[in-house]
Amino acid sequence: MAPQRFHEQFDQIQRSMPDVPLAMGPDDSAEFFYEKGVVLARDGEEARLVEDTVRTHFTQATGLTPDRVRRASPETNRTGVTRIQVGDPGHGDRSGDRAVAHALRALREHEGRAGRRLVSRNHVVSIAVNACPGDEPVPAPLTQGTNPAPAGTAYDADTAVGVLVIDTGLMHDYRSEPLLVHTEGDAQVQETDGQGVLRQYVGHGTFIAGLVAAVAPNTDISVKGTLNDAGAILESDFGHKLFEAVDAHGWPDIISLSAGTSNGRTDGLLGADAFMRELREQGTLLVAAAGNNASATPFWPAAYADQPEYAGSVLSVGALRGDGEFGACFSNHGPWVKAYAPGERLTSALTGFTAPVPYVYQHSTYDACRFGFTYACTCQYPRHTGLLSEGQESTGAKADQVMFEGYAHWSGTSFATPVAAGMVAAHMTAHKERDPRAARRQLLESNTQYAEVRGAHVPALRPSTWSPVPVLRLAPPA
């Protein structure tokens, strides 16, 4: 049976959050995860309105107990959002939560009168190769170097552009990569398991920092390990952690964020609302990944780029396939994605270079592209047998293991994002532009390169040092 990476990742993320029962939403074929038994509301009067309305709605007709509705967290979160318990989080299975669904339904009339959302699921926000995995890294020769290759700009501490990467942390030996000598930040937590094997998605933040530095060497890069815990965090904590990141490092010129979630809505994330409003008042530019669901459904925070009040402060980035001419099969798309950058089989530093380290693949590749594309995309090539794939134990097939010695090829909008962030930073250096939002506007206005994504011609940000990867055609499976 074909592997189902979304379901496989559900199990992985649930194991990383053993005390938080999770469900898929809005149904078993969904694009997001959320906390069972809990909804979010803004502090104060709105939280009280939600509690009272849900209690009234939970009558014998619904089979739900009004007494279970209570405040699950105090009103002390900087994001101004309260968790409200509406049901037994142990009830039901991964396919959904009836109490949460009824709580959302109970507030519809009030939301219509208020003209805005009053209640939300508590979604899981994750790095954009986690809940929506593009692929897993593949070893790359040390002699190959990064792709994009390092630009020729010299580092100058007085003019360097500040870039904050909010992701997983840095590998312990990351400074073995010369590109990262001006990079600071949090260490990656627990790089390997008890057998010395790299844990899943370890090195994600290091890989991203290497791409920023390659495209824009005149940068001071700080990496905040906000998503060190299996790359996932609850929406109720996400905004607070974003505030913590800028408190620790100061508001930078650019934030590179390769994480998010869809939520089935077009008005953003309740848990990130306070941070996004603060971001709008700062001079910082948020460059955010569009996600890897091959979907037109908005993925947040990237989709804020399509809201008029955030249009100048957010750049949403989709991924181009290896030749840079078309969208990658996995990339999210739609009018809310404002630019695309190379995002398939990029090369950067996954680990340092002090010792080889093994990795065991978690997901199997597919016989054909799971999104219906016909080129040799990352869904099907190079071939892997994964540890988590359905039927793997019954067939007795052993999961593939490889060795990393520094560099890796990796694909996803996670990696198109730092390429685009680097291009904005490089534009700032080249044009002595101190305003990253002005640089974003200037870069897009002067751009003459386009690619085709789902029949639309879209802005393509291709670094001059990036080398296209030949697109292969695979013979259909026998």
GROMACS .gro file of C-alpha atoms in nm:
model
  478
    1MET     CA    1   0.000   0.000   0.000
    2ALA     CA    2   0.126   0.350  -0.078
    3PRO     CA    3   0.278   0.528   0.223
    4GLN     CA    4   0.072   0.805   0.382
    5ARG     CA    5   0.319   1.054   0.520
    6PHE     CA    6   0.058   1.276   0.685
    7HIS     CA    7  -0.072   0.986   0.894
    8GLU     CA    8   0.279   0.865   0.968
    9GLN     CA    9   0.375   1.211   1.090
   10PHE     CA   10   0.064   1.228   1.307
   11ASP     CA   11   0.201   0.937   1.508
   12GLN     CA   12   0.545   1.097   1.531
   13ILE     CA   13   0.409   1.431   1.650
   14GLN     CA   14   0.171   1.263   1.895
   15ARG     CA   15   0.467   1.078   2.046
   16SER     CA   16   0.647   1.412   2.089
   17MET     CA   17   0.338   1.551   2.270
   18PRO     CA   18   0.237   1.253   2.488
   19ASP     CA   19   0.025   1.468   2.721
   20VAL     CA   20  -0.170   1.643   2.442
   21PRO     CA   21  -0.428   1.419   2.269
   22LEU     CA   22  -0.446   1.520   1.902
   23ALA     CA   23  -0.692   1.480   1.617
   24MET     CA   24  -0.690   1.549   1.245
   25GLY     CA   25  -0.915   1.818   1.115
   26PRO     CA   26  -1.161   1.880   0.980
   27ASP     CA   27  -1.174   1.506   0.895
   28ASP     CA   28  -0.943   1.208   0.851
   29SER     CA   29  -0.811   1.337   0.516
   30ALA     CA   30  -0.726   1.677   0.661
   31GLU     CA   31  -0.425   1.904   0.625
   32PHE     CA   32  -0.384   1.995   0.991
   33PHE     CA   33  -0.372   1.856   1.347
   34TYR     CA   34  -0.530   2.006   1.659
   35GLU     CA   35  -0.566   1.952   2.033
   36LYS     CA   36  -0.869   1.749   2.137
   37GLY     CA   37  -1.115   1.879   2.393
   38VAL     CA   38  -0.992   2.240   2.378
   39VAL     CA   39  -1.073   2.560   2.188
   40LEU     CA   40  -0.909   2.903   2.186
   41ALA     CA   41  -1.067   3.243   2.249
   42ARG     CA   42  -0.937   3.592   2.317
   43ASP     CA   43  -0.900   3.680   2.684
   44GLY     CA   44  -1.165   3.873   2.872
   45GLU     CA   45  -1.521   3.921   2.752
   46GLU     CA   46  -1.481   3.704   2.442
   47ALA     CA   47  -1.354   3.408   2.646
   48ARG     CA   48  -1.649   3.441   2.882
   49LEU     CA   49  -1.889   3.463   2.588
   50VAL     CA   50  -1.742   3.146   2.440
   51GLU     CA   51  -1.773   2.958   2.770
   52ASP     CA   52  -2.132   3.065   2.830
   53THR     CA   53  -2.242   2.997   2.472
   54VAL     CA   54  -2.083   2.653   2.459
   55ARG     CA   55  -2.240   2.554   2.792
   56THR     CA   56  -2.583   2.655   2.664
   57HIS     CA   57  -2.528   2.462   2.340
   58PHE     CA   58  -2.413   2.144   2.515
   59THR     CA   59  -2.756   2.007   2.599
   60GLN     CA   60  -2.889   1.652   2.605
   61ALA     CA   61  -2.944   1.684   2.230
   62THR     CA   62  -2.571   1.692   2.166
   63GLY     CA   63  -2.486   1.426   2.421
   64LEU     CA   64  -2.215   1.656   2.560
   65THR     CA   65  -2.173   1.768   2.920
   66PRO     CA   66  -2.192   2.142   2.998
   67ASP     CA   67  -2.002   2.085   3.325
   68ARG     CA   68  -1.686   2.002   3.129
   69VAL     CA   69  -1.666   2.354   2.983
   70ARG     CA   70  -1.409   2.551   3.184
   71ARG     CA   71  -1.102   2.767   3.152
   72ALA     CA   72  -0.801   2.543   3.079
   73SER     CA   73  -0.535   2.813   3.112
   74PRO     CA   74  -0.514   3.144   3.302
   75GLU     CA   75  -0.533   3.478   3.123
   76THR     CA   76  -0.160   3.542   3.153
   77ASN     CA   77  -0.041   3.450   2.804
   78ARG     CA   78   0.119   3.741   2.622
   79THR     CA   79  -0.073   3.648   2.309
   80GLY     CA   80  -0.403   3.739   2.475
   81VAL     CA   81  -0.549   3.395   2.403
   82THR     CA   82  -0.712   3.154   2.649
   83ARG     CA   83  -0.749   2.775   2.622
   84ILE     CA   84  -1.101   2.664   2.707
   85GLN     CA   85  -1.174   2.299   2.774
   86VAL     CA   86  -1.499   2.191   2.609
   87GLY     CA   87  -1.483   1.812   2.634
   88ASP     CA   88  -1.296   1.503   2.740
   89PRO     CA   89  -0.967   1.503   2.544
   90GLY     CA   90  -0.957   1.125   2.576
   91HIS     CA   91  -1.284   1.085   2.387
   92GLY     CA   92  -1.287   0.963   2.027
   93ASP     CA   93  -0.999   0.888   1.793
   94ARG     CA   94  -0.764   1.074   1.562
   95SER     CA   95  -1.034   1.136   1.301
   96GLY     CA   96  -1.189   1.427   1.489
   97ASP     CA   97  -1.335   1.565   1.811
   98ARG     CA   98  -1.711   1.601   1.845
   99ALA     CA   99  -1.693   1.841   2.139
  100VAL     CA  100  -1.464   2.082   1.955
  101ALA     CA  101  -1.682   2.065   1.644
  102HIS     CA  102  -1.994   2.150   1.846
  103ALA     CA  103  -1.815   2.433   2.027
  104LEU     CA  104  -1.720   2.592   1.695
  105ARG     CA  105  -2.076   2.549   1.570
  106ALA     CA  106  -2.220   2.709   1.884
  107LEU     CA  107  -2.041   3.039   1.815
  108ARG     CA  108  -2.133   3.079   1.448
  109GLU     CA  109  -2.425   3.314   1.509
  110HIS     CA  110  -2.222   3.531   1.745
  111GLU     CA  111  -1.934   3.546   1.497
  112GLY     CA  112  -2.173   3.655   1.224
  113ARG     CA  113  -2.291   3.947   1.438
  114ALA     CA  114  -1.939   4.036   1.553
  115GLY     CA  115  -1.795   4.021   1.202
  116ARG     CA  116  -1.492   3.826   1.317
  117ARG     CA  117  -1.392   3.488   1.456
  118LEU     CA  118  -1.442   3.436   1.828
  119VAL     CA  119  -1.329   3.075   1.870
  120SER     CA  120  -1.073   2.845   1.710
  121ARG     CA  121  -0.928   2.497   1.730
  122ASN     CA  122  -0.590   2.481   1.897
  123HIS     CA  123  -0.387   2.378   1.591
  124VAL     CA  124  -0.045   2.218   1.582
  125VAL     CA  125   0.206   2.449   1.412
  126SER     CA  126   0.506   2.265   1.271
  127ILE     CA  127   0.809   2.302   1.051
  128ALA     CA  128   0.694   2.275   0.691
  129VAL     CA  129   0.842   1.932   0.628
  130ASN     CA  130   0.684   1.786   0.939
  131ALA     CA  131   0.304   1.766   0.932
  132CYS     CA  132   0.325   1.822   0.554
  133PRO     CA  133   0.650   1.644   0.467
  134GLY     CA  134   0.806   1.709   0.126
  135ASP     CA  135   1.088   1.458   0.159
  136GLU     CA  136   1.377   1.352   0.378
  137PRO     CA  137   1.739   1.457   0.327
  138VAL     CA  138   1.975   1.269   0.096
  139PRO     CA  139   2.355   1.269   0.144
  140ALA     CA  140   2.546   1.502  -0.088
  141PRO     CA  141   2.919   1.485  -0.173
  142LEU     CA  142   3.144   1.717   0.025
  143THR     CA  143   3.312   1.818  -0.300
  144GLN     CA  144   2.986   1.951  -0.441
  145GLY     CA  145   2.942   2.243  -0.203
  146THR     CA  146   2.616   2.424  -0.147
  147ASN     CA  147   2.355   2.494  -0.412
  148PRO     CA  148   2.300   2.788  -0.432
  149ALA     CA  149   2.676   2.839  -0.422
  150PRO     CA  150   2.810   3.115  -0.197
  151ALA     CA  151   2.774   3.462  -0.344
  152GLY     CA  152   3.081   3.684  -0.374
  153THR     CA  153   2.971   3.950  -0.127
  154ALA     CA  154   3.213   3.998   0.163
  155TYR     CA  155   3.093   4.002   0.522
  156ASP     CA  156   3.096   4.345   0.688
  157ALA     CA  157   2.987   4.357   1.051
  158ASP     CA  158   2.882   4.723   1.019
  159THR     CA  159   2.640   4.666   0.730
  160ALA     CA  160   2.542   4.301   0.779
  161VAL     CA  161   2.169   4.232   0.752
  162GLY     CA  162   2.017   4.075   1.062
  163VAL     CA  163   1.829   3.750   0.990
  164LEU     CA  164   1.650   3.554   1.261
  165VAL     CA  165   1.575   3.190   1.173
  166ILE     CA  166   1.297   3.048   1.393
  167ASP     CA  167   1.325   2.672   1.357
  168THR     CA  168   1.508   2.378   1.509
  169GLY     CA  169   1.846   2.458   1.662
  170LEU     CA  170   2.201   2.437   1.531
  171MET     CA  171   2.401   2.116   1.519
  172HIS     CA  172   2.684   2.106   1.773
  173ASP     CA  173   2.956   2.120   1.507
  174TYR     CA  174   2.786   2.365   1.269
  175ARG     CA  175   3.086   2.598   1.269
  176SER     CA  176   3.275   2.338   1.067
  177GLU     CA  177   3.083   2.488   0.772
  178PRO     CA  178   3.272   2.808   0.680
  179LEU     CA  179   2.951   2.977   0.568
  180LEU     CA  180   2.819   2.965   0.924
  181VAL     CA  181   3.108   3.130   1.109
  182HIS     CA  182   2.895   3.443   1.166
  183THR     CA  183   2.594   3.243   1.283
  184GLU     CA  184   2.483   3.227   1.647
  185GLY     CA  185   2.192   3.064   1.820
  186ASP     CA  186   2.039   2.779   2.014
  187ALA     CA  187   2.176   2.428   2.003
  188GLN     CA  188   1.975   2.145   1.853
  189VAL     CA  189   1.827   1.938   2.133
  190GLN     CA  190   1.905   1.564   2.122
  191GLU     CA  191   2.062   1.525   1.779
  192THR     CA  192   2.069   1.145   1.785
  193ASP     CA  193   1.878   0.860   1.948
  194GLY     CA  194   2.020   0.599   2.183
  195GLN     CA  195   2.182   0.415   1.893
  196GLY     CA  196   2.358   0.726   1.761
  197VAL     CA  197   2.119   0.767   1.465
  198LEU     CA  198   2.009   1.116   1.361
  199ARG     CA  199   1.656   1.192   1.477
  200GLN     CA  200   1.395   1.291   1.222
  201TYR     CA  201   1.427   1.652   1.095
  202VAL     CA  202   1.735   1.719   1.305
  203GLY     CA  203   1.955   1.960   1.109
  204HIS     CA  204   1.658   2.149   0.960
  205GLY     CA  205   1.759   2.480   1.118
  206THR     CA  206   2.128   2.432   1.030
  207PHE     CA  207   2.037   2.354   0.667
  208ILE     CA  208   1.825   2.672   0.649
  209ALA     CA  209   2.096   2.891   0.802
  210GLY     CA  210   2.342   2.759   0.544
  211LEU     CA  211   2.109   2.857   0.259
  212VAL     CA  212   2.065   3.212   0.392
  213ALA     CA  213   2.441   3.249   0.429
  214ALA     CA  214   2.510   3.112   0.081
  215VAL     CA  215   2.268   3.352  -0.091
  216ALA     CA  216   2.355   3.649   0.132
  217PRO     CA  217   2.699   3.619   0.298
  218ASN     CA  218   2.670   3.970   0.444
  219THR     CA  219   2.427   3.858   0.713
  220ASP     CA  220   2.430   3.813   1.086
  221ILE     CA  221   2.221   3.499   1.131
  222SER     CA  222   2.066   3.401   1.462
  223VAL     CA  223   1.890   3.066   1.495
  224LYS     CA  224   1.622   3.028   1.761
  225GLY     CA  225   1.536   2.667   1.844
  226THR     CA  226   1.167   2.740   1.903
  227LEU     CA  227   1.068   2.421   1.721
  228ASN     CA  228   1.331   2.189   1.865
  229ASP     CA  229   1.065   1.955   2.006
  230ALA     CA  230   1.003   1.739   1.696
  231GLY     CA  231   0.938   2.057   1.499
  232ALA     CA  232   0.589   2.103   1.644
  233ILE     CA  233   0.414   2.339   1.886
  234LEU     CA  234   0.054   2.415   1.978
  235GLU     CA  235  -0.099   2.733   1.838
  236SER     CA  236  -0.173   2.849   2.195
  237ASP     CA  237   0.204   2.854   2.259
  238PHE     CA  238   0.321   2.959   1.912
  239GLY     CA  239   0.265   3.333   1.937
  240HIS     CA  240   0.424   3.344   2.282
  241LYS     CA  241   0.732   3.162   2.152
  242LEU     CA  242   0.757   3.404   1.860
  243PHE     CA  243   0.761   3.691   2.109
  244GLU     CA  244   1.028   3.509   2.309
  245ALA     CA  245   1.242   3.475   1.996
  246VAL     CA  246   1.241   3.847   1.919
  247ASP     CA  247   1.281   3.933   2.288
  248ALA     CA  248   1.598   3.722   2.296
  249HIS     CA  249   1.747   3.852   1.972
  250GLY     CA  250   1.573   4.185   1.915
  251TRP     CA  251   1.352   4.261   1.616
  252PRO     CA  252   1.577   4.170   1.319
  253ASP     CA  253   1.565   4.298   0.963
  254ILE     CA  254   1.425   3.965   0.843
  255ILE     CA  255   1.262   3.664   1.009
  256SER     CA  256   1.288   3.339   0.812
  257LEU     CA  257   1.009   3.107   0.927
  258SER     CA  258   0.972   2.765   0.765
  259ALA     CA  259   0.674   2.658   0.975
  260GLY     CA  260   0.299   2.698   0.993
  261THR     CA  261  -0.034   2.525   0.950
  262SER     CA  262  -0.352   2.546   0.751
  263ASN     CA  263  -0.674   2.585   0.949
  264GLY     CA  264  -0.949   2.578   0.690
  265ARG     CA  265  -1.001   2.954   0.721
  266THR     CA  266  -0.895   3.274   0.551
  267ASP     CA  267  -0.847   3.500   0.854
  268GLY     CA  268  -0.525   3.380   1.012
  269LEU     CA  269  -0.428   3.212   1.338
  270LEU     CA  270  -0.591   3.331   1.659
  271GLY     CA  271  -0.281   3.228   1.854
  272ALA     CA  272  -0.049   3.436   1.634
  273ASP     CA  273  -0.275   3.741   1.604
  274ALA     CA  274  -0.103   3.951   1.873
  275PHE     CA  275   0.243   3.875   1.735
  276MET     CA  276   0.139   3.957   1.380
  277ARG     CA  277  -0.008   4.291   1.491
  278GLU     CA  278   0.318   4.373   1.671
  279LEU     CA  279   0.521   4.264   1.366
  280ARG     CA  280   0.318   4.504   1.152
  281GLU     CA  281   0.429   4.794   1.373
  282GLN     CA  282   0.796   4.696   1.355
  283GLY     CA  283   1.025   4.730   1.053
  284THR     CA  284   1.086   4.355   1.033
  285LEU     CA  285   0.998   4.153   0.723
  286LEU     CA  286   0.858   3.803   0.782
  287VAL     CA  287   0.951   3.556   0.506
  288ALA     CA  288   0.737   3.246   0.555
  289ALA     CA  289   0.700   2.904   0.393
  290ALA     CA  290   0.382   2.827   0.197
  291GLY     CA  291   0.376   2.461   0.305
  292ASN     CA  292   0.400   2.126   0.126
  293ASN     CA  293   0.042   2.003   0.092
  294ALA     CA  294   0.016   2.074  -0.285
  295SER     CA  295  -0.292   2.271  -0.184
  296ALA     CA  296  -0.442   2.614  -0.249
  297THR     CA  297  -0.569   2.625   0.110
  298PRO     CA  298  -0.402   2.916   0.295
  299PHE     CA  299  -0.111   2.814   0.515
  300TRP     CA  300  -0.039   3.042   0.810
  301PRO     CA  301   0.151   3.262   0.886
  302ALA     CA  302   0.260   3.273   0.518
  303ALA     CA  303  -0.092   3.356   0.397
  304TYR     CA  304  -0.093   3.684   0.592
  305ALA     CA  305   0.091   3.815   0.284
  306ASP     CA  306  -0.246   3.821   0.106
  307GLN     CA  307  -0.416   4.036   0.368
  308PRO     CA  308  -0.396   4.408   0.285
  309GLU     CA  309  -0.280   4.513   0.631
  310TYR     CA  310   0.014   4.270   0.615
  311ALA     CA  311   0.098   4.285   0.244
  312GLY     CA  312   0.418   4.484   0.295
  313SER     CA  313   0.541   4.302   0.605
  314VAL     CA  314   0.509   3.937   0.496
  315LEU     CA  315   0.651   3.751   0.196
  316SER     CA  316   0.501   3.406   0.137
  317VAL     CA  317   0.722   3.163  -0.054
  318GLY     CA  318   0.639   2.854  -0.258
  319ALA     CA  319   0.887   2.606  -0.406
  320LEU     CA  320   1.004   2.558  -0.764
  321ARG     CA  321   1.109   2.217  -0.890
  322GLY     CA  322   1.471   2.136  -0.973
  323ASP     CA  323   1.482   2.313  -1.310
  324GLY     CA  324   1.325   2.629  -1.169
  325GLU     CA  325   1.073   2.652  -1.451
  326PHE     CA  326   0.767   2.502  -1.281
  327GLY     CA  327   0.626   2.460  -0.933
  328ALA     CA  328   0.744   2.164  -0.729
  329CYS     CA  329   0.481   1.892  -0.701
  330PHE     CA  330   0.445   1.936  -0.325
  331SER     CA  331   0.433   2.315  -0.308
  332ASN     CA  332   0.122   2.493  -0.187
  333HIS     CA  333   0.001   2.752  -0.435
  334GLY     CA  334  -0.260   3.016  -0.500
  335PRO     CA  335  -0.286   3.397  -0.503
  336TRP     CA  336  -0.175   3.413  -0.139
  337VAL     CA  337   0.171   3.279  -0.239
  338LYS     CA  338   0.356   3.591  -0.352
  339ALA     CA  339   0.682   3.445  -0.484
  340TYR     CA  340   0.848   3.112  -0.560
  341ALA     CA  341   1.212   3.014  -0.519
  342PRO     CA  342   1.411   2.697  -0.589
  343GLY     CA  343   1.301   2.441  -0.332
  344GLU     CA  344   1.374   2.098  -0.473
  345ARG     CA  345   1.703   1.915  -0.404
  346LEU     CA  346   1.886   2.218  -0.271
  347THR     CA  347   2.224   2.150  -0.108
  348SER     CA  348   2.334   2.283   0.229
  349ALA     CA  349   2.499   2.176   0.553
  350LEU     CA  350   2.290   1.924   0.748
  351THR     CA  351   2.554   1.845   1.010
  352GLY     CA  352   2.905   1.960   1.082
  353PHE     CA  353   3.201   1.779   0.932
  354THR     CA  354   3.362   1.630   1.242
  355ALA     CA  355   3.230   1.272   1.199
  356PRO     CA  356   2.992   1.077   0.974
  357VAL     CA  357   2.652   1.014   1.131
  358PRO     CA  358   2.385   0.760   1.027
  359TYR     CA  359   2.020   0.830   0.943
  360VAL     CA  360   1.734   0.581   0.896
  361TYR     CA  361   1.455   0.683   0.657
  362GLN     CA  362   1.112   0.721   0.816
  363HIS     CA  363   0.893   0.738   0.503
  364SER     CA  364   0.888   0.521   0.192
  365THR     CA  365   0.873   0.677  -0.149
  366TYR     CA  366   0.574   0.623  -0.377
  367ASP     CA  367   0.541   0.429  -0.700
  368ALA     CA  368   0.402   0.745  -0.861
  369CYS     CA  369   0.383   1.108  -0.754
  370ARG     CA  370   0.116   1.137  -0.485
  371PHE     CA  371   0.008   1.469  -0.642
  372GLY     CA  372  -0.019   1.343  -1.000
  373PHE     CA  373   0.299   1.493  -1.150
  374THR     CA  374   0.496   1.295  -1.408
  375TYR     CA  375   0.855   1.407  -1.351
  376ALA     CA  376   1.092   1.231  -1.108
  377CYS     CA  377   0.983   1.431  -0.808
  378THR     CA  378   1.078   1.376  -0.447
  379CYS     CA  379   0.764   1.164  -0.390
  380GLN     CA  380   0.921   0.880  -0.585
  381TYR     CA  381   1.293   0.946  -0.629
  382PRO     CA  382   1.542   0.858  -0.494
  383ARG     CA  383   1.379   0.539  -0.368
  384HIS     CA  384   1.350   0.483   0.008
  385THR     CA  385   1.196   0.220   0.233
  386GLY     CA  386   1.084   0.395   0.549
  387LEU     CA  387   1.057   0.276   0.906
  388LEU     CA  388   0.709   0.423   0.961
  389SER     CA  389   0.544   0.317   0.636
  390GLU     CA  390   0.228   0.111   0.652
  391GLY     CA  391   0.291  -0.258   0.597
  392GLN     CA  392   0.666  -0.225   0.647
  393GLU     CA  393   0.669  -0.460   0.947
  394SER     CA  394   0.451  -0.724   0.781
  395THR     CA  395   0.667  -0.733   0.467
  396GLY     CA  396   0.988  -0.762   0.665
  397ALA     CA  397   1.151  -0.492   0.451
  398LYS     CA  398   1.433  -0.320   0.632
  399ALA     CA  399   1.431   0.060   0.644
  400ASP     CA  400   1.709   0.219   0.440
  401GLN     CA  401   2.003   0.373   0.624
  402VAL     CA  402   2.251   0.631   0.492
  403MET     CA  403   2.550   0.822   0.629
  404PHE     CA  404   2.577   1.200   0.637
  405GLU     CA  405   2.919   1.362   0.633
  406GLY     CA  406   2.814   1.726   0.620
  407TYR     CA  407   2.609   1.823   0.315
  408ALA     CA  408   2.265   1.703   0.211
  409HIS     CA  409   2.011   1.749  -0.067
  410TRP     CA  410   1.671   1.842   0.076
  411SER     CA  411   1.339   1.962  -0.070
  412GLY     CA  412   1.048   2.168   0.057
  413THR     CA  413   0.907   2.517   0.085
  414SER     CA  414   1.108   2.514   0.409
  415PHE     CA  415   1.415   2.568   0.196
  416ALA     CA  416   1.272   2.793  -0.074
  417THR     CA  417   1.196   3.032   0.214
  418PRO     CA  418   1.558   3.101   0.327
  419VAL     CA  419   1.659   3.133  -0.039
  420ALA     CA  420   1.401   3.411  -0.079
  421ALA     CA  421   1.500   3.565   0.256
  422GLY     CA  422   1.862   3.561   0.140
  423MET     CA  423   1.770   3.734  -0.184
  424VAL     CA  424   1.599   4.016   0.008
  425ALA     CA  425   1.905   4.047   0.232
  426ALA     CA  426   2.141   4.044  -0.068
  427HIS     CA  427   1.932   4.316  -0.232
  428MET     CA  428   1.965   4.526   0.084
  429THR     CA  429   2.344   4.492   0.073
  430ALA     CA  430   2.378   4.553  -0.301
  431HIS     CA  431   2.156   4.864  -0.297
  432LYS     CA  432   2.250   4.994   0.049
  433GLU     CA  433   1.883   4.962   0.144
  434ARG     CA  434   1.825   4.953   0.518
  435ASP     CA  435   1.449   4.886   0.504
  436PRO     CA  436   1.376   4.515   0.442
  437ARG     CA  437   1.015   4.586   0.346
  438ALA     CA  438   1.129   4.836   0.085
  439ALA     CA  439   1.382   4.576  -0.035
  440ARG     CA  440   1.101   4.319  -0.066
  441ARG     CA  441   0.899   4.560  -0.278
  442GLN     CA  442   1.196   4.661  -0.491
  443LEU     CA  443   1.303   4.301  -0.546
  444LEU     CA  444   0.960   4.192  -0.666
  445GLU     CA  445   0.905   4.503  -0.879
  446SER     CA  446   1.241   4.465  -1.055
  447ASN     CA  447   1.212   4.089  -1.095
  448THR     CA  448   1.188   3.974  -1.458
  449GLN     CA  449   1.190   3.600  -1.397
  450TYR     CA  450   0.875   3.392  -1.392
  451ALA     CA  451   0.777   3.028  -1.361
  452GLU     CA  452   0.460   2.833  -1.429
  453VAL     CA  453   0.267   2.701  -1.130
  454ARG     CA  454  -0.061   2.522  -1.192
  455GLY     CA  455  -0.112   2.720  -1.513
  456ALA     CA  456  -0.033   3.059  -1.359
  457HIS     CA  457   0.279   3.266  -1.430
  458VAL     CA  458   0.432   3.359  -1.095
  459PRO     CA  459   0.736   3.561  -0.979
  460ALA     CA  460   1.042   3.334  -0.959
  461LEU     CA  461   1.329   3.437  -0.732
  462ARG     CA  462   1.630   3.245  -0.863
  463PRO     CA  463   1.969   3.336  -0.711
  464SER     CA  464   2.242   3.390  -0.970
  465THR     CA  465   2.458   3.127  -0.797
  466TRP     CA  466   2.188   2.860  -0.802
  467SER     CA  467   2.241   2.570  -1.047
  468PRO     CA  468   1.930   2.404  -1.191
  469VAL     CA  469   1.894   2.032  -1.129
  470PRO     CA  470   1.810   1.829  -1.445
  471VAL     CA  471   1.451   1.704  -1.438
  472LEU     CA  472   1.428   1.329  -1.494
  473ARG     CA  473   1.141   1.123  -1.621
  474LEU     CA  474   1.088   0.787  -1.454
  475ALA     CA  475   0.956   0.485  -1.632
  476PRO     CA  476   0.617   0.379  -1.491
  477PRO     CA  477   0.638   0.095  -1.236
  478ALA     CA  478   0.618  -0.254  -1.383
   0.00000   0.00000   0.00000
